[in-house]
C-alpha cells in the first residue's frame, strides 16, 4: 500500500505507538528504581525481615516491622524473580527467603494458632494485633509465592491451611479474630474482604491445574457476588460497605465511597472475566467499577483522585478525604489499561493517559528515587517518606511495584499491537 | 492628675482595655452561638441523648452517638447552668438530665461492669468498645457535674466508684480494658492518661472540702509527676509518649510532639500551681508547656498550630500532621491567657493576641454559626461539619465551649484590671 498523503488513522496509530514506547520506558525505569531503593535501604541484615518505615532519602526512621508490608515485600520479590528475567538475581531471591523466614518465625502470635500480629519489633516481638484478616492474607500471599519460587510444597500447604482458617473466620465464625460481639455492631460486607479473598484465590490457583481451581471455585464465585453487591443506588454508585445481603447501610459508613478501592475491585473483576470469558461481567466491571469511580472520584479542579467521598455529598469524616494518595492512582492506571486491553475502546486509553500524566508528574521523587505517597488536594507533597506504617489503607510499598509489574510488559504490549 | 501630653503607658493600657472589651464581646457572642447551635440541632427527643454528627448547616448526617461526646455535652450544659447566670435555663437543665439518663442507661456495656462503649446506635446499642479509659472518663465528668447541679449524692458516689476502677486500670492492672498483653508492646506513659486523671481529680474535688481533696491528693501529685516526665531532651521538647520511668521511647511514637496537647497540659498544670501556690511548677508550666510547644508548633509560613510534629524533624506518619485543627488553638488561647493572668507578662498576652487573630479569623462559620474544625496547612476549610465522630483526638463539641467558658469572664477580667 502506498500512502500518498497523511492518513489520520495512521497518525493516531503512530502517536499511540510513540506514547506506549514512552510509557514502557518510563515504567520500566520507575520499577527498576523502586526495586533498587528497597534492595538498598530496607533489608535488616541483623534481625532479618525488612524495615518498612523509610524516609525520603532512604533513612530508616522507625524500626517497627509491619506484617502486611513484610508479606508484600516477600511476595513482590518472588513475583519479580519468578516472572521477569531481569529480576532473576540471587540477591532478590535471598532477600525473599530471609523475609519469608522472618515472617514464618515471628508473624504468628502463638504457636499452634493462625492469628498473626499486625506489627512486630525489629527482633520479632508482637506489638499489636488487628482484629481483621489482613495480616494473615499477606502472610498467605508471601508464603505461597515463595513456595512457588523454591518449589517448596510445605509452603503451599501452609498457605492453603491458613486459607481454610480465613474462610472459616469470614464465612462461619469471626469470634477467633478477637472482636467482641456487640448488639449495635451490624454485620457488614466491607469490600476489602471479598477483594482480598479473591486475590488469594488467584494467588493459590494460578497455573496449578483443575484440582486446586475446583477447590476454590465456589469461594471465587462468592467473592465476585459479594463485590457486585457494592453496586448501589440503581447502579449509580459503588459503596464501600453494604449489608451481607447487599442493602445500603445507614450513616457515614453506608455512604462511603473509596474510588481507588472500587477501581482496584474493577481490575480484579476484569481478571476474573477474562479467565472465564464472561463478557457480561467484563462490561459490569468496566462500567461500574472502572468508569463510574473515576467519574465520581476525579477532582475536576486540581486533578487526581480523591481518597474518600460521601455519596450524598456530605463531607466525609476522614480527615484525609481530599488528599491524593499514590495507590488509588496506581489502581486506576492498572484498571484503565486492563479495560482498554480487553476492549480496545480509545476513551479508556485516553483516561489512562490522563491518570498517567497526573501520576507521573506528581508522585515520583526525581532526587532520591521511589515515589512520594501523599499529596494535598492541590497536589503538594505533604508527607515525604517512602515507607510508612499502616494507616488506613496507606501502604507505600507494594502498590507502586504492583502497578509497574502489572503494566510491564503484557498490557502495554497489548496497547502496542493495537 | 492632669495629663498634659500623651503618656505611652496609658495609651498601652487603653489599647489593652479596648482589646479585652472586644475579646469579651466576641467570645460571649461565640459561646452563645455555639450553645444555641447545639440546643437547636443536637437533641434526640425520641431516643434521648445527643446527635453528635452534625453538618455545616445543622443537619444530622449520622445517627451514631459517641459516648465521649454524650458525656462532654452533659458536662458542658451542667457547668454552664451551674456557673453562668445567663445559661441557667430550664431547657439546658432538661437537656443535661436527658443526656445523663441516656448515658446511665446505655453507656456501660454490661450491667455490673464499668467498661463503657465508645459508640452507640441511636437507640443505645453498643457498636464499638475502645481498649482505653476515655469513655469512662467522660462518663465520670458528666455524672459528677450533673450530680452537682441536681444535688444528687448517688451520682457523686457513682462517679467516685468508677474513678476507683479507672485508677485500678491505670496503676494496677490494665487487663480489664481488653488489650492483649503482647511482648513487644512496651508500657507507655501517654500524656493523655495523667492529664485526663488530673482533670477528673479537679472535677471530683472542686469545692468539696478537705476530705475529698485528701482522698485524691496522692493521685493528683502522681499525675503532675507523670506529666512532667514528658519534658525531654534536656528541657527542649515535650514528647507525647515516654516510658513509665520517664525515658524517651524509640521510633515515631517516642519522637511524637502534639503541641495542642502540650498546651492543654500547660493550663492544667497552671491550675494546680495556682491552687497550691507552687511558683516553681508555674514557671515550669509556662516555660515548658506553654511557650515551648508554641515556639515549636506555630507554623511560621501560614500561621496556626501544626497538629503533630516529629522532634527530629522527620515527617510525622499521621496523614493530618500539617492540618490546623480548632482544638489546639482553643487550648493555646486558654493556656496563654491563664499564663498571662498569673504573671502579667506582656509577651504572653501578645502571643494570646496572635493566636486569637488566627483562630477567630479562620474557624468561626459566619453563615451557619458554630466553628469549623479542620483546615489545611494553608488555612482552607477542608472538613466543613460542625460535629463529627471521634477520630484521633478530633472532637468538635466540647473544646469550643470549653474555651469560651474558661475565657469568660474571670480571666478576661484579669486582663481588664491589669
PDB file of C-alpha atoms in Angstrom, chain B residues 26 29-41 54-59 360 362-373 381 383-387 396-397 400-401 404:
ATOM      1  CA  UNK B  26     -16.686  38.385  70.692  1.00  0.00           C
ATOM      2  CA  UNK B  29     -21.188  36.040  71.278  1.00  0.00           C
ATOM      3  CA  UNK B  30     -19.394  32.901  70.062  1.00  0.00           C
ATOM      4  CA  UNK B  31     -20.310  30.996  73.223  1.00  0.00           C
ATOM      5  CA  UNK B  32     -23.971  31.987  72.893  1.00  0.00           C
ATOM      6  CA  UNK B  33     -23.966  30.977  69.237  1.00  0.00           C
ATOM      7  CA  UNK B  34     -22.325  27.646  69.952  1.00  0.00           C
ATOM      8  CA  UNK B  35     -24.748  26.779  72.723  1.00  0.00           C
ATOM      9  CA  UNK B  36     -27.689  27.834  70.548  1.00  0.00           C
ATOM     10  CA  UNK B  37     -26.412  25.655  67.733  1.00  0.00           C
ATOM     11  CA  UNK B  38     -26.228  22.532  69.904  1.00  0.00           C
ATOM     12  CA  UNK B  39     -29.514  23.242  71.651  1.00  0.00           C
ATOM     13  CA  UNK B  40     -31.174  23.602  68.289  1.00  0.00           C
ATOM     14  CA  UNK B  41     -29.703  20.722  66.339  1.00  0.00           C
ATOM     15  CA  UNK B  54     -23.931  17.387  62.597  1.00  0.00           C
ATOM     16  CA  UNK B  55     -23.237  19.047  59.284  1.00  0.00           C
ATOM     17  CA  UNK B  56     -22.309  22.591  58.422  1.00  0.00           C
ATOM     18  CA  UNK B  57     -25.929  23.721  58.417  1.00  0.00           C
ATOM     19  CA  UNK B  58     -27.059  21.741  61.462  1.00  0.00           C
ATOM     20  CA  UNK B  59     -28.304  18.661  59.647  1.00  0.00           C
ATOM     21  CA  UNK B 360     -11.201  33.924  65.145  1.00  0.00           C
ATOM     22  CA  UNK B 362     -10.296  31.066  60.460  1.00  0.00           C
ATOM     23  CA  UNK B 363     -12.603  28.834  62.474  1.00  0.00           C
ATOM     24  CA  UNK B 364     -15.980  30.574  63.016  1.00  0.00           C
ATOM     25  CA  UNK B 365     -18.673  29.946  60.425  1.00  0.00           C
ATOM     26  CA  UNK B 366     -20.284  33.336  59.969  1.00  0.00           C
ATOM     27  CA  UNK B 367     -23.137  31.919  57.923  1.00  0.00           C
ATOM     28  CA  UNK B 368     -24.431  28.997  59.978  1.00  0.00           C
ATOM     29  CA  UNK B 369     -22.934  29.565  63.414  1.00  0.00           C
ATOM     30  CA  UNK B 370     -20.511  27.380  65.402  1.00  0.00           C
ATOM     31  CA  UNK B 371     -16.974  26.742  64.188  1.00  0.00           C
ATOM     32  CA  UNK B 372     -15.316  24.711  61.513  1.00  0.00           C
ATOM     33  CA  UNK B 373     -12.877  22.213  62.922  1.00  0.00           C
ATOM     34  CA  UNK B 381     -11.643  24.710  55.489  1.00  0.00           C
ATOM     35  CA  UNK B 383     -13.943  19.360  56.512  1.00  0.00           C
ATOM     36  CA  UNK B 384     -16.986  21.515  56.997  1.00  0.00           C
ATOM     37  CA  UNK B 385     -19.089  19.633  59.548  1.00  0.00           C
ATOM     38  CA  UNK B 386     -19.769  21.037  62.989  1.00  0.00           C
ATOM     39  CA  UNK B 387     -19.788  17.748  64.820  1.00  0.00           C
ATOM     40  CA  UNK B 396     -15.833  19.149  67.717  1.00  0.00           C
ATOM     41  CA  UNK B 397     -18.140  19.653  70.621  1.00  0.00           C
ATOM     42  CA  UNK B 400     -15.022  25.332  71.726  1.00  0.00           C
ATOM     43  CA  UNK B 401     -17.484  25.901  74.557  1.00  0.00           C
ATOM     44  CA  UNK B 404     -15.305  30.210  75.669  1.00  0.00           C
TER      45      UNK B 404
END
